[in-house]
Amino acid sequence: MPLTISPIHHDFVARAEGLDLSQPLAPGDVEAIDHAMDTYGVLVFRKQPLAPEAQLAFARHFGPLDLGLRKVSRSANRLHHEELLDISNVDEQGRVADRNHRKIVGNLANQLWHSDSSFQDPAARYSMLSAAVLPDWGGETEFCDLRAAYDSLPQRLKSEIEGLQAEHYALHSRFMLGDDQYTEEQRNALPPVTWPLVRTHPGSGRKLLFIGVHASRIVDMTVAEGRMLLMDLLEHATQPQFVHRHEWQVGDLVIWDNRCTLHRGRRYDLSARRELRRTTTLDVR
Ligand code: OGA
Ligand code: MN
């Protein structure tokens, strides 16, 4: 069956059906997914539970895979595949992690609006999140449309920010949450990178606001002024008209383009088990 696409909003987020993602994709399927991603930025596949190997194989159709923050803290991966990121509140022994467990900070940092791995070059292109175990309430994931957010900026602000560069740093979100117990080596493992604040999305040719919590300052601006500008832009971009909330079902696979969307997890009871698995491609093609 070919891929069928049903938009959820006019040009942001679509439901995708017709493919069995546990099987190797035909080149035409990869192209069709890329094409839909270019238009909608987020695709939701339901009823596609994927074993670790199948999720990795699916992701590799779209480029080399990213390790994210695992480059800083190399704890053992519970899922036994370096490139399958364990987005869960479960500890090494398979129990719901204690609230004081360091891993929980990572969980909570995912509740801040961000673009995966925007703190490195190459950054992330697609993230693919598969839901295995879900809590009874909360734990949704929200997405915001950075292209629509850019389009709706007043012309004065568009001119003001054109040409500005933002610095993105991996540990900024951790510091914001009071987690600052990192060695010099860890702090330097992922040096900051800069990206233009206004970028053009290659697949659609549309301009967008490249922001999110990893952006820690604006180059050639005081930290204070840059952070206030970043916070203002984030507040603009995450207004309800630009945001879609995904309510998870077990077996969902959601793919988003980190180059034109931000996302965040929503609160849930940290003592309830929540297990998702992520694969992420690098933006290198
Ligand atoms: C991620 C992420 C949010 C969530 O996996 O990259 O930010 O809802 N997840 O778990
Ligand atoms: Mn993320």
mmCIF file of C-alpha atoms and ligand atoms in Angstrom:
data_model
loop_
_atom_site.group_PDB
_atom_site.id
_atom_site.type_symbol
_atom_site.label_atom_id
_atom_site.label_comp_id
_atom_site.label_asym_id
_atom_site.label_seq_id
_atom_site.Cartn_x
_atom_site.Cartn_y
_atom_site.Cartn_z
ATOM 1 C CA MET A 1 0.000 0.000 0.000
ATOM 2 C CA PRO A 2 1.317 3.492 -0.759
ATOM 3 C CA LEU A 3 1.780 6.166 1.879
ATOM 4 C CA THR A 4 -1.371 8.184 2.476
ATOM 5 C CA ILE A 5 -1.226 11.531 4.223
ATOM 6 C CA SER A 6 -4.065 13.277 6.089
ATOM 7 C CA PRO A 7 -3.195 16.770 7.311
ATOM 8 C CA ILE A 8 -4.157 17.505 10.903
ATOM 9 C CA HIS A 9 -3.671 21.263 10.479
ATOM 10 C CA HIS A 10 -3.517 22.995 7.101
ATOM 11 C CA ASP A 11 0.237 22.583 6.570
ATOM 12 C CA PHE A 12 1.503 21.367 9.954
ATOM 13 C CA VAL A 13 1.365 17.793 11.302
ATOM 14 C CA ALA A 14 -0.188 14.968 9.298
ATOM 15 C CA ARG A 15 -1.381 11.463 9.998
ATOM 16 C CA ALA A 16 0.517 8.942 7.849
ATOM 17 C CA GLU A 17 -0.804 5.490 6.938
ATOM 18 C CA GLY A 18 -0.335 2.672 4.477
ATOM 19 C CA LEU A 19 3.232 1.540 5.174
ATOM 20 C CA ASP A 20 4.506 -1.220 7.440
ATOM 21 C CA LEU A 21 7.490 0.468 9.077
ATOM 22 C CA SER A 22 8.843 -2.810 10.459
ATOM 23 C CA GLN A 23 9.720 -3.858 6.895
ATOM 24 C CA PRO A 24 12.466 -2.412 4.676
ATOM 25 C CA LEU A 25 11.184 0.636 2.783
ATOM 26 C CA ALA A 26 11.240 0.940 -1.000
ATOM 27 C CA PRO A 27 13.169 3.981 -2.308
ATOM 28 C CA GLY A 28 9.843 5.500 -3.367
ATOM 29 C CA ASP A 29 8.539 5.220 0.210
ATOM 30 C CA VAL A 30 11.576 7.026 1.601
ATOM 31 C CA GLU A 31 11.034 9.803 -0.937
ATOM 32 C CA ALA A 32 7.324 9.992 -0.117
ATOM 33 C CA ILE A 33 8.055 10.309 3.617
ATOM 34 C CA ASP A 34 10.707 12.981 2.933
ATOM 35 C CA HIS A 35 8.241 14.869 0.761
ATOM 36 C CA ALA A 36 5.500 14.759 3.404
ATOM 37 C CA MET A 37 8.009 15.779 6.082
ATOM 38 C CA ASP A 38 9.034 18.795 3.996
ATOM 39 C CA THR A 39 5.424 19.958 3.911
ATOM 40 C CA TYR A 40 4.097 19.075 7.363
ATOM 41 C CA GLY A 41 7.180 18.932 9.621
ATOM 42 C CA VAL A 42 5.598 16.222 11.815
ATOM 43 C CA LEU A 43 4.147 12.844 10.793
ATOM 44 C CA VAL A 44 2.132 10.593 13.095
ATOM 45 C CA PHE A 45 2.053 6.856 12.382
ATOM 46 C CA ARG A 46 -0.306 4.844 14.609
ATOM 47 C CA LYS A 47 -0.173 1.108 15.353
ATOM 48 C CA GLN A 48 3.460 0.623 14.348
ATOM 49 C CA PRO A 49 5.118 -1.005 17.336
ATOM 50 C CA LEU A 50 8.786 -1.388 16.414
ATOM 51 C CA ALA A 51 11.403 -3.703 17.916
ATOM 52 C CA PRO A 52 14.741 -1.922 18.554
ATOM 53 C CA GLU A 53 16.392 -3.369 15.427
ATOM 54 C CA ALA A 54 13.402 -2.421 13.268
ATOM 55 C CA GLN A 55 13.368 1.152 14.548
ATOM 56 C CA LEU A 56 17.104 1.485 13.879
ATOM 57 C CA ALA A 57 16.752 0.036 10.382
ATOM 58 C CA PHE A 58 13.843 2.368 9.610
ATOM 59 C CA ALA A 59 15.810 5.405 10.806
ATOM 60 C CA ARG A 60 18.899 4.524 8.761
ATOM 61 C CA HIS A 61 16.912 5.013 5.555
ATOM 62 C CA PHE A 62 17.087 8.743 6.313
ATOM 63 C CA GLY A 63 20.797 9.159 7.059
ATOM 64 C CA PRO A 64 23.451 8.470 9.694
ATOM 65 C CA LEU A 65 22.240 8.421 13.296
ATOM 66 C CA ASP A 66 22.940 10.845 16.133
ATOM 67 C CA LEU A 67 23.888 10.004 19.727
ATOM 68 C CA GLY A 68 22.609 13.275 21.237
ATOM 69 C CA LEU A 69 23.728 14.056 24.763
ATOM 70 C CA ARG A 70 25.138 10.558 25.230
ATOM 71 C CA LYS A 71 28.386 12.082 24.017
ATOM 72 C CA VAL A 72 28.552 13.931 27.361
ATOM 73 C CA SER A 73 27.373 11.290 29.841
ATOM 74 C CA ARG A 74 28.134 7.802 28.732
ATOM 75 C CA SER A 75 26.056 5.793 31.155
ATOM 76 C CA ALA A 76 25.186 2.262 30.064
ATOM 77 C CA ASN A 77 22.336 2.189 27.536
ATOM 78 C CA ARG A 78 19.505 0.070 28.920
ATOM 79 C CA LEU A 79 18.345 -0.713 25.389
ATOM 80 C CA HIS A 80 21.739 -2.141 24.344
ATOM 81 C CA HIS A 81 21.905 -0.090 21.158
ATOM 82 C CA GLU A 82 23.960 3.111 21.350
ATOM 83 C CA GLU A 83 21.848 4.840 18.710
ATOM 84 C CA LEU A 84 18.488 3.971 20.264
ATOM 85 C CA LEU A 85 17.934 6.666 22.869
ATOM 86 C CA ASP A 86 16.087 5.601 25.985
ATOM 87 C CA ILE A 87 13.477 8.310 26.552
ATOM 88 C CA SER A 88 12.155 6.861 29.785
ATOM 89 C CA ASN A 89 12.103 7.272 33.538
ATOM 90 C CA VAL A 90 13.425 3.740 34.034
ATOM 91 C CA ASP A 91 16.774 3.010 35.724
ATOM 92 C CA GLU A 92 19.519 0.507 34.828
ATOM 93 C CA GLN A 93 17.724 -2.217 36.819
ATOM 94 C CA GLY A 94 14.484 -1.730 34.894
ATOM 95 C CA ARG A 95 12.669 0.002 37.772
ATOM 96 C CA VAL A 96 10.981 3.393 37.652
ATOM 97 C CA ALA A 97 13.873 5.683 38.508
ATOM 98 C CA ASP A 98 13.976 7.470 41.827
ATOM 99 C CA ARG A 99 13.072 11.166 41.546
ATOM 100 C CA ASN A 100 16.675 12.000 42.531
ATOM 101 C CA HIS A 101 18.163 9.860 39.769
ATOM 102 C CA ARG A 102 20.264 11.990 37.396
ATOM 103 C CA LYS A 103 18.377 10.633 34.438
ATOM 104 C CA ILE A 104 15.234 12.405 35.629
ATOM 105 C CA VAL A 105 16.874 15.774 34.931
ATOM 106 C CA GLY A 106 17.149 14.720 31.283
ATOM 107 C CA ASN A 107 13.471 13.777 31.325
ATOM 108 C CA LEU A 108 12.546 17.149 32.761
ATOM 109 C CA ALA A 109 14.800 19.019 30.315
ATOM 110 C CA ASN A 110 12.781 17.379 27.533
ATOM 111 C CA GLN A 111 9.820 19.342 28.892
ATOM 112 C CA LEU A 112 11.490 22.591 27.758
ATOM 113 C CA TRP A 113 10.859 23.642 24.124
ATOM 114 C CA HIS A 114 13.787 22.481 21.997
ATOM 115 C CA SER A 115 15.128 21.217 18.701
ATOM 116 C CA ASP A 116 17.070 17.993 19.261
ATOM 117 C CA SER A 117 20.862 18.393 19.135
ATOM 118 C CA SER A 118 20.740 22.013 17.914
ATOM 119 C CA PHE A 119 23.832 22.378 20.133
ATOM 120 C CA GLN A 120 26.056 20.516 17.670
ATOM 121 C CA ASP A 121 27.098 20.646 14.022
ATOM 122 C CA PRO A 122 25.773 18.642 12.273
ATOM 123 C CA ALA A 123 22.566 19.039 14.277
ATOM 124 C CA ALA A 124 19.599 16.681 14.115
ATOM 125 C CA ARG A 125 17.414 16.349 11.078
ATOM 126 C CA TYR A 126 14.601 13.883 11.902
ATOM 127 C CA SER A 127 13.737 12.486 15.314
ATOM 128 C CA MET A 128 11.550 9.391 15.468
ATOM 129 C CA LEU A 129 9.908 8.583 18.772
ATOM 130 C CA SER A 130 8.192 5.278 19.418
ATOM 131 C CA ALA A 131 5.862 4.776 22.398
ATOM 132 C CA ALA A 132 6.220 1.534 24.389
ATOM 133 C CA VAL A 133 4.757 2.239 27.867
ATOM 134 C CA LEU A 134 2.653 5.265 28.818
ATOM 135 C CA PRO A 135 1.442 6.786 32.083
ATOM 136 C CA ASP A 136 -2.277 7.207 32.822
ATOM 137 C CA TRP A 137 -2.209 10.976 32.607
ATOM 138 C CA GLY A 138 0.062 13.625 31.089
ATOM 139 C CA GLY A 139 3.227 12.846 29.162
ATOM 140 C CA GLU A 140 1.900 14.178 25.851
ATOM 141 C CA THR A 141 4.381 15.719 23.422
ATOM 142 C CA GLU A 142 3.777 19.145 21.898
ATOM 143 C CA PHE A 143 5.183 20.472 18.637
ATOM 144 C CA CYS A 144 5.427 24.037 17.423
ATOM 145 C CA ASP A 145 5.643 25.266 13.845
ATOM 146 C CA LEU A 146 8.690 27.539 13.443
ATOM 147 C CA ARG A 147 7.821 28.420 9.844
ATOM 148 C CA ALA A 148 4.338 29.710 10.675
ATOM 149 C CA ALA A 149 5.843 31.486 13.683
ATOM 150 C CA TYR A 150 8.316 33.294 11.430
ATOM 151 C CA ASP A 151 5.670 34.200 8.843
ATOM 152 C CA SER A 152 3.518 35.898 11.470
ATOM 153 C CA LEU A 153 6.253 38.114 12.960
ATOM 154 C CA PRO A 154 5.741 41.844 12.473
ATOM 155 C CA GLN A 155 7.916 43.187 9.647
ATOM 156 C CA ARG A 156 9.834 45.382 12.088
ATOM 157 C CA LEU A 157 10.924 42.346 14.093
ATOM 158 C CA LYS A 158 11.764 40.363 10.941
ATOM 159 C CA SER A 159 14.157 43.137 9.885
ATOM 160 C CA GLU A 160 15.606 43.411 13.390
ATOM 161 C CA ILE A 161 16.533 39.725 13.629
ATOM 162 C CA GLU A 162 17.663 39.133 10.035
ATOM 163 C CA GLY A 163 21.368 38.265 10.078
ATOM 164 C CA LEU A 164 21.568 37.589 13.846
ATOM 165 C CA GLN A 165 23.301 34.446 15.084
ATOM 166 C CA ALA A 166 22.391 32.485 18.208
ATOM 167 C CA GLU A 167 24.794 30.391 20.236
ATOM 168 C CA HIS A 168 23.472 26.928 21.201
ATOM 169 C CA TYR A 169 25.018 25.042 24.114
ATOM 170 C CA ALA A 170 24.257 21.462 25.161
ATOM 171 C CA LEU A 171 24.249 22.014 28.910
ATOM 172 C CA HIS A 172 22.295 25.283 28.966
ATOM 173 C CA SER A 173 18.998 23.474 29.601
ATOM 174 C CA ARG A 174 20.606 21.424 32.374
ATOM 175 C CA PHE A 175 22.008 24.539 34.055
ATOM 176 C CA MET A 176 18.549 26.124 33.839
ATOM 177 C CA LEU A 177 17.196 23.199 35.864
ATOM 178 C CA GLY A 178 19.903 23.552 38.505
ATOM 179 C CA ASP A 179 21.881 20.555 37.269
ATOM 180 C CA ASP A 180 25.441 21.873 37.150
ATOM 181 C CA GLN A 181 27.534 18.980 38.488
ATOM 182 C CA TYR A 182 29.605 18.526 35.348
ATOM 183 C CA THR A 183 33.378 18.171 35.055
ATOM 184 C CA GLU A 184 35.417 20.547 32.871
ATOM 185 C CA GLU A 185 35.787 17.675 30.448
ATOM 186 C CA GLN A 186 32.021 17.183 30.205
ATOM 187 C CA ARG A 187 31.431 20.932 29.849
ATOM 188 C CA ASN A 188 33.874 21.032 26.953
ATOM 189 C CA ALA A 189 32.802 17.780 25.305
ATOM 190 C CA LEU A 190 30.228 19.615 23.214
ATOM 191 C CA PRO A 191 31.452 23.174 22.612
ATOM 192 C CA PRO A 192 28.770 25.736 21.665
ATOM 193 C CA VAL A 193 27.846 26.193 18.008
ATOM 194 C CA THR A 194 26.156 29.129 16.331
ATOM 195 C CA TRP A 195 23.217 29.050 13.934
ATOM 196 C CA PRO A 196 21.457 31.911 12.193
ATOM 197 C CA LEU A 197 18.308 32.947 14.054
ATOM 198 C CA VAL A 198 16.461 33.080 10.745
ATOM 199 C CA ARG A 199 17.026 30.117 8.471
ATOM 200 C CA THR A 200 15.529 28.756 5.281
ATOM 201 C CA HIS A 201 14.150 25.224 5.429
ATOM 202 C CA PRO A 202 15.786 23.366 2.535
ATOM 203 C CA GLY A 203 12.824 21.119 1.681
ATOM 204 C CA SER A 204 10.180 23.855 1.524
ATOM 205 C CA GLY A 205 12.186 27.027 0.877
ATOM 206 C CA ARG A 206 10.278 28.657 3.760
ATOM 207 C CA LYS A 207 11.952 30.864 6.349
ATOM 208 C CA LEU A 208 11.791 29.936 10.021
ATOM 209 C CA LEU A 209 12.846 31.074 13.464
ATOM 210 C CA PHE A 210 15.551 28.726 14.710
ATOM 211 C CA ILE A 211 15.207 28.976 18.492
ATOM 212 C CA GLY A 212 14.595 26.683 21.495
ATOM 213 C CA VAL A 213 16.112 26.116 24.911
ATOM 214 C CA HIS A 214 19.583 25.188 23.664
ATOM 215 C CA ALA A 215 19.958 28.754 22.324
ATOM 216 C CA SER A 216 21.750 30.437 25.219
ATOM 217 C CA ARG A 217 22.687 33.838 23.795
ATOM 218 C CA ILE A 218 22.827 36.033 20.709
ATOM 219 C CA VAL A 219 26.238 36.724 19.223
ATOM 220 C CA ASP A 220 27.368 40.393 19.619
ATOM 221 C CA MET A 221 24.618 41.138 22.149
ATOM 222 C CA THR A 222 24.816 41.195 25.922
ATOM 223 C CA VAL A 223 23.718 37.907 27.462
ATOM 224 C CA ALA A 224 20.769 39.687 29.094
ATOM 225 C CA GLU A 225 19.502 41.371 25.930
ATOM 226 C CA GLY A 226 20.022 38.230 23.837
ATOM 227 C CA ARG A 227 18.207 36.005 26.312
ATOM 228 C CA MET A 228 15.261 38.378 26.536
ATOM 229 C CA LEU A 229 15.005 38.438 22.750
ATOM 230 C CA LEU A 230 15.178 34.620 22.632
ATOM 231 C CA MET A 231 12.507 34.319 25.325
ATOM 232 C CA ASP A 232 10.262 36.781 23.499
ATOM 233 C CA LEU A 233 10.619 34.908 20.225
ATOM 234 C CA LEU A 234 9.942 31.586 21.957
ATOM 235 C CA GLU A 235 6.831 33.011 23.566
ATOM 236 C CA HIS A 236 5.664 34.161 20.136
ATOM 237 C CA ALA A 237 6.410 30.804 18.454
ATOM 238 C CA THR A 238 4.643 28.715 21.078
ATOM 239 C CA GLN A 239 1.282 30.491 21.012
ATOM 240 C CA PRO A 240 -1.593 28.006 20.745
ATOM 241 C CA GLN A 241 -2.166 28.630 17.017
ATOM 242 C CA PHE A 242 1.318 27.289 16.233
ATOM 243 C CA VAL A 243 1.215 24.307 18.606
ATOM 244 C CA HIS A 244 -0.017 20.756 18.136
ATOM 245 C CA ARG A 245 -0.339 18.372 21.090
ATOM 246 C CA HIS A 246 0.206 14.689 20.411
ATOM 247 C CA GLU A 247 -1.683 12.350 22.769
ATOM 248 C CA TRP A 248 0.290 9.125 22.717
ATOM 249 C CA GLN A 249 -1.000 5.606 22.188
ATOM 250 C CA VAL A 250 1.280 2.604 22.618
ATOM 251 C CA GLY A 251 2.711 1.718 19.192
ATOM 252 C CA ASP A 252 2.726 5.298 17.862
ATOM 253 C CA LEU A 253 5.754 6.423 15.899
ATOM 254 C CA VAL A 254 6.033 10.180 15.505
ATOM 255 C CA ILE A 255 8.650 11.737 13.236
ATOM 256 C CA TRP A 256 9.525 15.420 13.370
ATOM 257 C CA ASP A 257 11.895 17.649 11.457
ATOM 258 C CA ASN A 258 14.136 19.398 13.983
ATOM 259 C CA ARG A 259 15.021 22.029 11.377
ATOM 260 C CA CYS A 260 11.550 23.601 11.350
ATOM 261 C CA THR A 261 9.797 22.530 14.567
ATOM 262 C CA LEU A 262 10.341 22.610 18.320
ATOM 263 C CA HIS A 263 8.913 20.077 20.719
ATOM 264 C CA ARG A 264 8.503 19.472 24.443
ATOM 265 C CA GLY A 265 7.161 16.703 26.643
ATOM 266 C CA ARG A 266 4.360 17.545 29.076
ATOM 267 C CA ARG A 267 4.279 16.822 32.798
ATOM 268 C CA TYR A 268 3.320 13.410 34.062
ATOM 269 C CA ASP A 269 3.559 11.560 37.361
ATOM 270 C CA LEU A 270 7.259 10.685 37.553
ATOM 271 C CA SER A 271 6.431 7.637 39.644
ATOM 272 C CA ALA A 272 4.411 6.176 36.738
ATOM 273 C CA ARG A 273 6.355 4.309 34.063
ATOM 274 C CA ARG A 274 6.840 6.101 30.733
ATOM 275 C CA GLU A 275 9.016 4.495 28.061
ATOM 276 C CA LEU A 276 9.660 5.834 24.602
ATOM 277 C CA ARG A 277 12.572 5.155 22.264
ATOM 278 C CA ARG A 278 14.133 7.638 19.946
ATOM 279 C CA THR A 279 16.228 7.424 16.819
ATOM 280 C CA THR A 280 17.586 10.640 15.330
ATOM 281 C CA THR A 281 19.271 11.319 12.019
ATOM 282 C CA LEU A 282 22.043 13.835 11.525
ATOM 283 C CA ASP A 283 21.415 16.772 9.206
ATOM 284 C CA VAL A 284 24.126 15.870 6.733
ATOM 285 C CA ARG A 285 22.545 14.946 3.420
HETATM 286 C C1 OGA B 1 12.778 13.622 22.753
HETATM 287 C C2 OGA B 1 11.900 14.486 23.570
HETATM 288 C C3 OGA B 1 9.768 14.578 24.667
HETATM 289 C C4 OGA B 1 8.843 13.600 25.320
HETATM 290 O O1 OGA B 1 12.603 12.404 22.802
HETATM 291 O O2 OGA B 1 13.607 14.179 22.015
HETATM 292 O O3 OGA B 1 12.161 15.650 23.683
HETATM 293 O O4 OGA B 1 7.636 13.869 25.337
HETATM 294 N N1 OGA B 1 10.839 13.886 24.102
HETATM 295 O O5 OGA B 1 9.335 12.583 25.818
HETATM 296 MN MN MN B 2 13.796 16.177 22.230
#
